[in-house]
N, CA and C of each residue as an Amber inpcrd file, in Angstrom:
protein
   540
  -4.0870000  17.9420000  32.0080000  -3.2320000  17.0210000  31.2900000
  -2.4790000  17.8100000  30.2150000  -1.2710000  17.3870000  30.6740000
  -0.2820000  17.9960000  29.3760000  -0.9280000  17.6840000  27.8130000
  -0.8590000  18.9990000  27.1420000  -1.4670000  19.1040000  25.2110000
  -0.7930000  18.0020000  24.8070000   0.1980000  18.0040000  24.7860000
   1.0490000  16.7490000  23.4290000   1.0160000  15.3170000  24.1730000
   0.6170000  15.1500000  25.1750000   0.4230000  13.9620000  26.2050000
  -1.5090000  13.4330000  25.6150000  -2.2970000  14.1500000  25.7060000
  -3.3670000  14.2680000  25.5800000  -3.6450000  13.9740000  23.4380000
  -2.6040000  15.0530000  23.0200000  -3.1320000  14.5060000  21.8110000
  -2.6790000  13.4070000  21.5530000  -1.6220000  12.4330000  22.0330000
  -0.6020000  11.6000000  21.8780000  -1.8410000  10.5590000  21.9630000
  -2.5300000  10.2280000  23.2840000  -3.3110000   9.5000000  23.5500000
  -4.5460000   9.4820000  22.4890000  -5.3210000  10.7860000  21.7730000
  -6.4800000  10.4460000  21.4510000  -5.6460000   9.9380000  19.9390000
  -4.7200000  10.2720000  19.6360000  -4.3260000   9.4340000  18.6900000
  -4.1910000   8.0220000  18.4170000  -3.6930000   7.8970000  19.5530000
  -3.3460000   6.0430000  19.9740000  -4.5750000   5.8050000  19.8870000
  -5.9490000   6.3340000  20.0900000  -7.6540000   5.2500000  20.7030000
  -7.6480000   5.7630000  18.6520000  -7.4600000   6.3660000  18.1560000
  -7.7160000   6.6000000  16.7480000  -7.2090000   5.7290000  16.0780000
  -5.9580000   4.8690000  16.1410000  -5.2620000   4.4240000  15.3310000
  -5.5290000   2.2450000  15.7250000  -5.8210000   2.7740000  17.2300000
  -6.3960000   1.2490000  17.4030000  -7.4750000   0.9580000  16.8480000
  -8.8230000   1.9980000  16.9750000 -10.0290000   1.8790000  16.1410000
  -9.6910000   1.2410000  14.4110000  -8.9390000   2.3150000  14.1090000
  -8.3950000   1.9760000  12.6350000  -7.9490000   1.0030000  12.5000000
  -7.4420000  -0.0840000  13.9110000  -6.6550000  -1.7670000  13.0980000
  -7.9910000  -2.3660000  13.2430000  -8.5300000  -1.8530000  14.1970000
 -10.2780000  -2.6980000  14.2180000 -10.9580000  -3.1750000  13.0480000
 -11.2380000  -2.1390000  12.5460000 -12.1910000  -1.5640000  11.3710000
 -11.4900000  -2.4360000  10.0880000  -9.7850000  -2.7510000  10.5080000
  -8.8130000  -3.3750000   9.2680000  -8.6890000  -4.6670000   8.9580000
  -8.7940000  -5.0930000  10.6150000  -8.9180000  -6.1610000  11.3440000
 -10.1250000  -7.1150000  10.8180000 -11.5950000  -6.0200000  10.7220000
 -12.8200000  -6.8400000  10.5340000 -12.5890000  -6.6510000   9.0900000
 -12.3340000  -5.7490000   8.3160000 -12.1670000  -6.0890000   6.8190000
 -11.9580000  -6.9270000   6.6530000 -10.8440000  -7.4320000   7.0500000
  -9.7590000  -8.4930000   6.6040000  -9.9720000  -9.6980000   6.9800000
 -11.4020000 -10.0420000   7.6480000 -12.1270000 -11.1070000   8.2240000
 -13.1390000 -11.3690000   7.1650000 -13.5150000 -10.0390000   6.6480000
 -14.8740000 -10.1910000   5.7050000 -14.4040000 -10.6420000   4.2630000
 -13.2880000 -10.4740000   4.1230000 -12.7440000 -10.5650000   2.7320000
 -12.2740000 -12.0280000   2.7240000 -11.5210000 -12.1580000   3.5020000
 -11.4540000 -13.6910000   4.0300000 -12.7860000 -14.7720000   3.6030000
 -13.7460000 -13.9560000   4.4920000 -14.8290000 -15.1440000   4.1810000
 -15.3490000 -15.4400000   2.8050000 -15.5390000 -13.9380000   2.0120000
 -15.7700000 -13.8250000   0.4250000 -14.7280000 -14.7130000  -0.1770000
 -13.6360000 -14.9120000   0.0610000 -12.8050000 -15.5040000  -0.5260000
 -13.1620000 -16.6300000  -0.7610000 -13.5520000 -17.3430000   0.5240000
 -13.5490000 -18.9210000   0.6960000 -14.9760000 -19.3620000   0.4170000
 -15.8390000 -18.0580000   0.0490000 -17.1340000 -18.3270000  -1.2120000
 -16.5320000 -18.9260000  -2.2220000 -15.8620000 -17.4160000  -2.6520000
 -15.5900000 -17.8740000  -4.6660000 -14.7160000 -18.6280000  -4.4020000
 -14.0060000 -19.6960000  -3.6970000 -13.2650000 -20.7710000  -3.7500000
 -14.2450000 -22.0890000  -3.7090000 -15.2630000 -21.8700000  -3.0590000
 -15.9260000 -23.0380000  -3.2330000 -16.8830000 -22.9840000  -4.4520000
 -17.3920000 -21.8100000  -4.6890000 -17.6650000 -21.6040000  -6.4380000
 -17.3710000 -22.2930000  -7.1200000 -16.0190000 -21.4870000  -7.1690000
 -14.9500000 -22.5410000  -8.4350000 -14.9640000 -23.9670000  -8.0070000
 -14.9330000 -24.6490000  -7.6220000 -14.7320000 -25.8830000  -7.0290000
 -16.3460000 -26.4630000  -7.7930000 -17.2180000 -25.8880000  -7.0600000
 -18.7540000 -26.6740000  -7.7010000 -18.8230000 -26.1700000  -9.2130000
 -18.6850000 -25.4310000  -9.7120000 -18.5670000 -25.4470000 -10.6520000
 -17.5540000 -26.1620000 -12.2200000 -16.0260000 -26.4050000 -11.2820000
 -15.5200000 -27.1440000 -12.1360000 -15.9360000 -28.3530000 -12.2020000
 -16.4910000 -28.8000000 -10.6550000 -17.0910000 -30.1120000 -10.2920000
 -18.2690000 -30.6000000 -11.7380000 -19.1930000 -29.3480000 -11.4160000
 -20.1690000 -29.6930000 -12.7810000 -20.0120000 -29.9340000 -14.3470000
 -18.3980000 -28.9790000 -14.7020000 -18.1400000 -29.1160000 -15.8850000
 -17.7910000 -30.5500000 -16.3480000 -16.9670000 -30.8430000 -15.3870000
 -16.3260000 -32.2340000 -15.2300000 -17.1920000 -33.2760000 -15.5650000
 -18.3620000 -33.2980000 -14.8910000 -19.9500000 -34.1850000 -14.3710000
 -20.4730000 -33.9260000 -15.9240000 -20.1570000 -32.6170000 -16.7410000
 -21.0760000 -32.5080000 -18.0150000 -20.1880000 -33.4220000 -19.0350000
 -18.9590000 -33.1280000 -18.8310000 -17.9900000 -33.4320000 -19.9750000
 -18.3360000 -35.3220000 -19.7850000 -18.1540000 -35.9090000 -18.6340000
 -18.1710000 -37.2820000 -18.1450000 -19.5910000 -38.0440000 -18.7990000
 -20.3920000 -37.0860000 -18.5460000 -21.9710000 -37.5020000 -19.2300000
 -22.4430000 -37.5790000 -20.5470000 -21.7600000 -36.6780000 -21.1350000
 -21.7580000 -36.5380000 -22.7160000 -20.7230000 -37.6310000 -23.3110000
 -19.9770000 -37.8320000 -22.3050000 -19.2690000 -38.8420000 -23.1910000
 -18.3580000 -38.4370000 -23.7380000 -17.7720000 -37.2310000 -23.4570000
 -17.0620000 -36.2220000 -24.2170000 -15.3910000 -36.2550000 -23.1070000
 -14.4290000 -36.3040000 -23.9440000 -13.4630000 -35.7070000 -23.2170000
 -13.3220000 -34.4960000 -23.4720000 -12.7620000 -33.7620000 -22.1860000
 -12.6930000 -32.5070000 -21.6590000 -11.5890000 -31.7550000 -22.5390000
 -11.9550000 -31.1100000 -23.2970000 -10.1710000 -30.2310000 -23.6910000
  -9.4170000 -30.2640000 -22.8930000  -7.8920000 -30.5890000 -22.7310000
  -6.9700000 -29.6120000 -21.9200000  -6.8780000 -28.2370000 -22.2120000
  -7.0680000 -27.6040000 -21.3040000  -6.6280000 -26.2560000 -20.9420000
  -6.4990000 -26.0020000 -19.7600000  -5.4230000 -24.9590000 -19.6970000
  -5.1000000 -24.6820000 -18.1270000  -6.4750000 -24.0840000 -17.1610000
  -6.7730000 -24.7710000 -16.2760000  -7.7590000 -24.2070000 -15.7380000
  -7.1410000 -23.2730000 -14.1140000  -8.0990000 -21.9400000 -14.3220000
  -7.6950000 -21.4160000 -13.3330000  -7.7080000 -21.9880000 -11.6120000
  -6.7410000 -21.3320000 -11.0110000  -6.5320000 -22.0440000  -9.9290000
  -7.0910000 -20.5130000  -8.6890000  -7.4880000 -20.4680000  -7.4380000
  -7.7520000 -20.2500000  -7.1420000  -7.0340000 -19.0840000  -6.7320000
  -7.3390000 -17.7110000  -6.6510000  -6.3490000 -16.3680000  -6.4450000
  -5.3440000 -16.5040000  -7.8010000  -5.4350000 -17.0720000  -9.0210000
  -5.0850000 -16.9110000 -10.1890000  -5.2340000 -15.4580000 -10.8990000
  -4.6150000 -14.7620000 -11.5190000  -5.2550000 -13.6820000 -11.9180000
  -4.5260000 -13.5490000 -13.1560000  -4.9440000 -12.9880000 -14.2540000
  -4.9780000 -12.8390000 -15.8970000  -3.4070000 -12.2320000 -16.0620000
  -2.7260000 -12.5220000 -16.8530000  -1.3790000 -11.3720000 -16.6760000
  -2.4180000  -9.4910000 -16.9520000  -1.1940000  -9.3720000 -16.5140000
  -1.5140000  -7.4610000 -16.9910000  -1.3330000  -7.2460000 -18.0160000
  -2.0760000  -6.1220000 -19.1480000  -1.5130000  -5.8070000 -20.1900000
  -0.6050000  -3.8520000 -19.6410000  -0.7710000  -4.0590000 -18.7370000
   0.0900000  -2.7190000 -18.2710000   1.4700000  -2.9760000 -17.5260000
   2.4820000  -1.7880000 -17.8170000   3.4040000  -2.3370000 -17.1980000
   3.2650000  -2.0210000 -15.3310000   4.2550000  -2.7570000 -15.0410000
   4.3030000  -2.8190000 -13.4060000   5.0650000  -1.9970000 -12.9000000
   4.5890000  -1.3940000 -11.7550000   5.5090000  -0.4300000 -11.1480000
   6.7420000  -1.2140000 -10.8230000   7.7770000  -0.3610000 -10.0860000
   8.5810000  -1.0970000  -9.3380000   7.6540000  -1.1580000  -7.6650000
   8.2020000  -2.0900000  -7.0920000   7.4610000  -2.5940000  -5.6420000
   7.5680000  -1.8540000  -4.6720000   6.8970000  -1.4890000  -4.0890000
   6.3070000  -0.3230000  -3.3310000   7.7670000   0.1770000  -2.3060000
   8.4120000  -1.5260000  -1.4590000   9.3990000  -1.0600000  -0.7500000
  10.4350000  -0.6900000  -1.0460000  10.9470000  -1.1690000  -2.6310000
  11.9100000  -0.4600000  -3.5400000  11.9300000   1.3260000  -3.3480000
  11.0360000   1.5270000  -3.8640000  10.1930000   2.7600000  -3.9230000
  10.5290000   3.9950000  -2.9250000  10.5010000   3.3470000  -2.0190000
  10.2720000   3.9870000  -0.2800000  11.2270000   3.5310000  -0.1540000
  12.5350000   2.8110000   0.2350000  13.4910000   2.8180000   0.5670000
  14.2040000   3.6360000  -0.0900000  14.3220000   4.1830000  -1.6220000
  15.4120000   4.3430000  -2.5680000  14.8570000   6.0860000  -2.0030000
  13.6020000   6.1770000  -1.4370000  13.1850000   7.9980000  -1.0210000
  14.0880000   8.0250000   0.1420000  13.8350000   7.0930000   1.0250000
  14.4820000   7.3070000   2.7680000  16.0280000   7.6160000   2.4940000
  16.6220000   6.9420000   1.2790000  17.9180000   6.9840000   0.9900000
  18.2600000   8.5620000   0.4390000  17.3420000   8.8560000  -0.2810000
  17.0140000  10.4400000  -0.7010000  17.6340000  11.3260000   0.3860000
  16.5250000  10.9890000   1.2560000  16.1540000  12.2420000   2.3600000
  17.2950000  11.9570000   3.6430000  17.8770000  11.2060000   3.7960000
  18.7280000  10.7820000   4.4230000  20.1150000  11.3140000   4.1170000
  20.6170000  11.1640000   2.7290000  21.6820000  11.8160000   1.9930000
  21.7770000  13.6780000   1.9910000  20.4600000  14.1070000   2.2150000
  20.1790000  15.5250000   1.9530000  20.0150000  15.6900000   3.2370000
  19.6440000  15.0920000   4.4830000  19.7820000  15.8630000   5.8460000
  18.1260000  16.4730000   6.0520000  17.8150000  16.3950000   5.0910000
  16.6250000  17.0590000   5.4600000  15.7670000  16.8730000   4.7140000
  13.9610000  16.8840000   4.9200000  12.7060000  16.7930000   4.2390000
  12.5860000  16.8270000   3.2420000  12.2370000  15.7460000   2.0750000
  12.4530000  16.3330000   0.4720000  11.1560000  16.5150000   0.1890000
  10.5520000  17.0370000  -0.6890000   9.3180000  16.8170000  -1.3900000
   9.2040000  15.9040000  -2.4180000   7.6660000  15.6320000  -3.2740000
   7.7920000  14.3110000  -3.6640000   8.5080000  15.1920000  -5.5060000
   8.4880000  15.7560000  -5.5870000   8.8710000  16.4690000  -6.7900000
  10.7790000  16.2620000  -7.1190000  11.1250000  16.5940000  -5.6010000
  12.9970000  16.1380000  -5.7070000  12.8960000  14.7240000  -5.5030000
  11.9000000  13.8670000  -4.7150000  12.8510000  12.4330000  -4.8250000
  12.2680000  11.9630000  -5.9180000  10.9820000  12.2700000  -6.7160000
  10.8340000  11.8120000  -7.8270000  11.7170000  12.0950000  -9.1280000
  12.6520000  13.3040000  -8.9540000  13.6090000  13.6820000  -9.7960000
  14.7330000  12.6160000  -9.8500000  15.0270000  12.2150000  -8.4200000
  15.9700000  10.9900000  -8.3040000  15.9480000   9.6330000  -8.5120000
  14.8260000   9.4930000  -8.8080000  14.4420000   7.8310000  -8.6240000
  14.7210000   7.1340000  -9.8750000  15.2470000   8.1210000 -11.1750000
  15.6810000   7.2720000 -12.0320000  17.3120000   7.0170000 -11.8360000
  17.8490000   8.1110000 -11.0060000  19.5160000   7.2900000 -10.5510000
  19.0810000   5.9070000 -10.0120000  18.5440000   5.1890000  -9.5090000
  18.1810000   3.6230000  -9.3270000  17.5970000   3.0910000 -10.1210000
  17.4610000   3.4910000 -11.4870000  16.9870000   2.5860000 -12.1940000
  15.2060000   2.6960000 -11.8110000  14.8270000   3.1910000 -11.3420000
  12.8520000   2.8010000 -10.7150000  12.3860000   4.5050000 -11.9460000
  11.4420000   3.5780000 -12.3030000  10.3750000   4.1250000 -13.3960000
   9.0680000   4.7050000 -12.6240000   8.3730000   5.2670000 -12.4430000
   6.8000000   4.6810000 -11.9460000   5.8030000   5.3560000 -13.3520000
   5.4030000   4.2500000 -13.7290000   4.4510000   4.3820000 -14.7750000
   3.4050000   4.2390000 -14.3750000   2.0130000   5.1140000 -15.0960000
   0.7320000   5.2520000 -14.8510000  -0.0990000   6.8240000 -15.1380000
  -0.8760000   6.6760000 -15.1700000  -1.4500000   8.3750000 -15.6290000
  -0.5840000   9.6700000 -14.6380000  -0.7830000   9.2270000 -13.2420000
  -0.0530000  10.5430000 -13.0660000   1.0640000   9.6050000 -12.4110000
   2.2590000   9.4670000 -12.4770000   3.1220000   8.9130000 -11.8170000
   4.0280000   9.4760000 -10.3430000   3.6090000  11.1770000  -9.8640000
   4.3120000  11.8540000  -8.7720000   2.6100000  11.3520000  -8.0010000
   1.3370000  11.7330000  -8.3620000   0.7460000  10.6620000  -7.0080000
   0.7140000   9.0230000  -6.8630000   1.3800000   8.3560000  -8.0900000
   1.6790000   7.0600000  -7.8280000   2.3930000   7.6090000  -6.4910000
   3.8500000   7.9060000  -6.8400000   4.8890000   7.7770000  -5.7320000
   4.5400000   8.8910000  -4.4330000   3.4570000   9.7460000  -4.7450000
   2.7080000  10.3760000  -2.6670000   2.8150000   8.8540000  -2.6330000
   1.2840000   8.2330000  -3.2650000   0.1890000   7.1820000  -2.5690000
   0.6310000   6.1830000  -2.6060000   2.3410000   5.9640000  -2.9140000
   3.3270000   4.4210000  -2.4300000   3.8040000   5.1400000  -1.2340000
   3.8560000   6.5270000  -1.0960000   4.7290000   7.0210000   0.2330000
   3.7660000   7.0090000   1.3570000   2.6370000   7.4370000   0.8290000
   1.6350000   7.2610000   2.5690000   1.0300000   6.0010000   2.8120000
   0.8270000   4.6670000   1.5180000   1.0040000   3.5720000   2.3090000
   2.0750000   2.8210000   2.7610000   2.9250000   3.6480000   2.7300000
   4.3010000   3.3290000   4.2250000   5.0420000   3.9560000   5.1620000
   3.3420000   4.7190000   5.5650000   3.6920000   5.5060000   6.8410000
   4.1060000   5.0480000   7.9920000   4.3130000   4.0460000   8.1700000
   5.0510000   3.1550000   9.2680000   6.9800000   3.2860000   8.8850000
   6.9890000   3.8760000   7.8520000   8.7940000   3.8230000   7.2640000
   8.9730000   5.8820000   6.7370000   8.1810000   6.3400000   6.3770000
   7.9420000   7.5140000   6.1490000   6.8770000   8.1290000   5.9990000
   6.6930000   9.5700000   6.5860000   5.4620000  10.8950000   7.2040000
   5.8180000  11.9410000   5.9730000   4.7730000  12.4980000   5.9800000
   5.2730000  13.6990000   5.0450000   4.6120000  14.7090000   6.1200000
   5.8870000  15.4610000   6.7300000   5.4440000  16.7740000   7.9200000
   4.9450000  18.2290000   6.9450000   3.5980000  18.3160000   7.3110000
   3.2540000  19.9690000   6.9750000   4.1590000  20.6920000   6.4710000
   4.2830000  20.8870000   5.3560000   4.7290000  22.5210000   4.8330000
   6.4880000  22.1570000   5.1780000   7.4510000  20.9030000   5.3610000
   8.5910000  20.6900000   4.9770000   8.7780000  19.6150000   4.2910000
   7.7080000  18.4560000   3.9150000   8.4810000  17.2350000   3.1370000
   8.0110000  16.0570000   4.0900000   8.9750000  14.6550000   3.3320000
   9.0370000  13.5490000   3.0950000  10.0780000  13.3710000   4.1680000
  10.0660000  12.6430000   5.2610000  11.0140000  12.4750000   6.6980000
  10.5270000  10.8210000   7.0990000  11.8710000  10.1460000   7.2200000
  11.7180000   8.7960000   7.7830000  10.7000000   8.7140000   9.1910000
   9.8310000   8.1980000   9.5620000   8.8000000   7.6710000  10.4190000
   9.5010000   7.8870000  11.3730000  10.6890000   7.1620000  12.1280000
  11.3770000   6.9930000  13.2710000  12.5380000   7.7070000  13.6660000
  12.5960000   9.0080000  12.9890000  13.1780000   9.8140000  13.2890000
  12.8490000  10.9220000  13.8640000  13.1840000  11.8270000  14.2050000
  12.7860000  13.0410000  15.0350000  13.4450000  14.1650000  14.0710000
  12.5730000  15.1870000  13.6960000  12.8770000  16.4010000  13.0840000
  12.1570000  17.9270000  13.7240000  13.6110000  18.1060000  14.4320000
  12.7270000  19.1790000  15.5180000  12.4340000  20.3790000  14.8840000
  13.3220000  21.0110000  13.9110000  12.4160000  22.0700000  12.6560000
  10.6750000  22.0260000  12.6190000  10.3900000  20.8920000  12.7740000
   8.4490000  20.6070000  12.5330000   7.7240000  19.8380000  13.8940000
   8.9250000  20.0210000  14.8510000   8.7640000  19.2070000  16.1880000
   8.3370000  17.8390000  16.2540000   8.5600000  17.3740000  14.9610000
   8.1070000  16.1800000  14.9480000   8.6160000  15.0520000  15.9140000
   8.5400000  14.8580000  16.9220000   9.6490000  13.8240000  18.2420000
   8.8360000  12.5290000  18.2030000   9.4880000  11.6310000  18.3010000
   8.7490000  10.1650000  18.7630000   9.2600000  10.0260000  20.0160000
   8.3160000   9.0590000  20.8280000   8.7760000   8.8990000  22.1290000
   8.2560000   7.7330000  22.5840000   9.0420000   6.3650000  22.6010000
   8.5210000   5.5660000  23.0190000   7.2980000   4.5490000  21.7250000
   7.7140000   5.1070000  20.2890000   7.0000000   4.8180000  19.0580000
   5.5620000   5.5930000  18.6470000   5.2090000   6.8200000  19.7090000
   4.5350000   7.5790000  20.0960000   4.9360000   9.1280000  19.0280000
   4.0910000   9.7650000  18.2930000   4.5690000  11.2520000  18.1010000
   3.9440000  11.7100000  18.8750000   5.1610000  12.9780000  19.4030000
   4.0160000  13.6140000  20.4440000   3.9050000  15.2620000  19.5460000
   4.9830000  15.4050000  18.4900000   4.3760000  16.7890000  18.3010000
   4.6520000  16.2650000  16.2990000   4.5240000  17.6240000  15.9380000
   4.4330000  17.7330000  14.5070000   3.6210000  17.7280000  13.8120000
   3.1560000  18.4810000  12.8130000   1.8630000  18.2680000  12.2340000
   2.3520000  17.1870000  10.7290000   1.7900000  15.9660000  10.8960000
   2.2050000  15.0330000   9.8180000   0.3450000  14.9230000   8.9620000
   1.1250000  14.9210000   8.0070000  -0.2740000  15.1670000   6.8820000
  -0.5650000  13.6600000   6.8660000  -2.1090000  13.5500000   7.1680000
  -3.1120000  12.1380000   6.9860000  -3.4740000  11.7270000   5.7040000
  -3.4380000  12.3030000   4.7030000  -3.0090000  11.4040000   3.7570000
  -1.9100000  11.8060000   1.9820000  -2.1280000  11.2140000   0.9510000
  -1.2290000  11.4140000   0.2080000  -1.2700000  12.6810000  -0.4560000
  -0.2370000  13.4750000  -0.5690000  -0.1630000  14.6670000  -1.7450000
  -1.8350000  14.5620000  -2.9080000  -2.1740000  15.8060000  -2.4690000
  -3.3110000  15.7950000  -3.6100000  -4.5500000  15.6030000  -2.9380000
  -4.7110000  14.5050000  -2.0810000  -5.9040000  14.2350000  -1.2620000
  -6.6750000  12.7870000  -2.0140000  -5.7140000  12.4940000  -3.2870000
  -6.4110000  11.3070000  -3.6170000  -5.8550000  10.1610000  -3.5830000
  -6.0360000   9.2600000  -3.4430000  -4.9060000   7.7760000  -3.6160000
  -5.1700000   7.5250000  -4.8110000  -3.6040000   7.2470000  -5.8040000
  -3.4600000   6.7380000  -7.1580000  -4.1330000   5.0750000  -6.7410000
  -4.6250000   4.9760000  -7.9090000  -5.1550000   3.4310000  -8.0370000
  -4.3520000   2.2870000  -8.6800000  -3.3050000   2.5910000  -8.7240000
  -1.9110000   2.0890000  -9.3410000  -0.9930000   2.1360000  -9.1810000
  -0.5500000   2.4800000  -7.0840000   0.1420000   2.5030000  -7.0100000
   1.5270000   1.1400000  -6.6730000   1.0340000   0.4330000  -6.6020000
   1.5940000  -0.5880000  -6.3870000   0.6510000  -2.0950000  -6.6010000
């Protein structure tokens, strides 16, 4: 069996495993959810039942609602696809692979900030969770997903890579915890 045919494939049984594994997450989290939803529920139930018994009316206050969450006291990035589009626009304009060091040089011509302790692996670890829109190929850069860059042989075929060495995960080896 043809090499790039062969790795093409054990990739594909790799990447289906991986929606599996994403798949059952996203089942388990689900169910946790619809715990602490019924939590909250028996529990406001009881406050209600205490306030009613005492004889007491209840303060108004806003009570939280379910997937409610506190404001931030940090500021917010800009949104991840902002982010990754305003790079593809980068690397697109230049013809060729940027690193995250030049499109992070650019990203204030659009107006996009990224704030946080280190802000160039904010913007790797917004770029490799949208490896479906952009790859960062070995040892040349930051290259749109669905393009072909034969410098690093990177070819798609059929939504398939069959060659290129594309790095598995973000600059550094760590994912920022803030990136989006």
């Amino acid at each position: 069996m043809d090499t790039a045919l062969k790795n093409a494939l054990a990739r594909l049984n790799e990447e289906a495993r991986r929606l599996t594994t994403i798949d059952e997450d996203i089942a388990s989290l689900q169910t946790a959810r619809l715990r602490v939803v019924a939590e909250l529920e028996r529990l406001n139930q009881f406050v209600n039942l205490w306030y009613e018994m005492a004889g007491e009316k209840r303060p108004v206050e806003p009570k939280p609602e379910p997937g409610d969450t506190p404001p931030s006291t940090r500021r917010k990035n800009p949104d991840r696809e902002i982010v990754v589009g305003a790079a593809l626009d980068f690397i697109r304009e230049a013809g060729k692979p940027l690193n995250r060091r030049e499109i992070a040089d650019r990203l204030p011509e659009r107006g996009l900030t990224l704030q946080g302790k280190d802000p160039d692996m904010i913007l790797s670890t917004m770029l490799w969770r949208s490896k479906d829109r952009v790859v960062r190929l070995s040892g040349h850069g930051y290259w749109p997903a669905d393009e072909d860059y034969l410098p690093a042989d990177y070819i798609q075929f059929g939504g398939v890579v069959l060659g290129g060495d594309v790095a598995a995960g973000p600059e550094g080896g760590v994912e920022a915890d803030d990136a989006d």
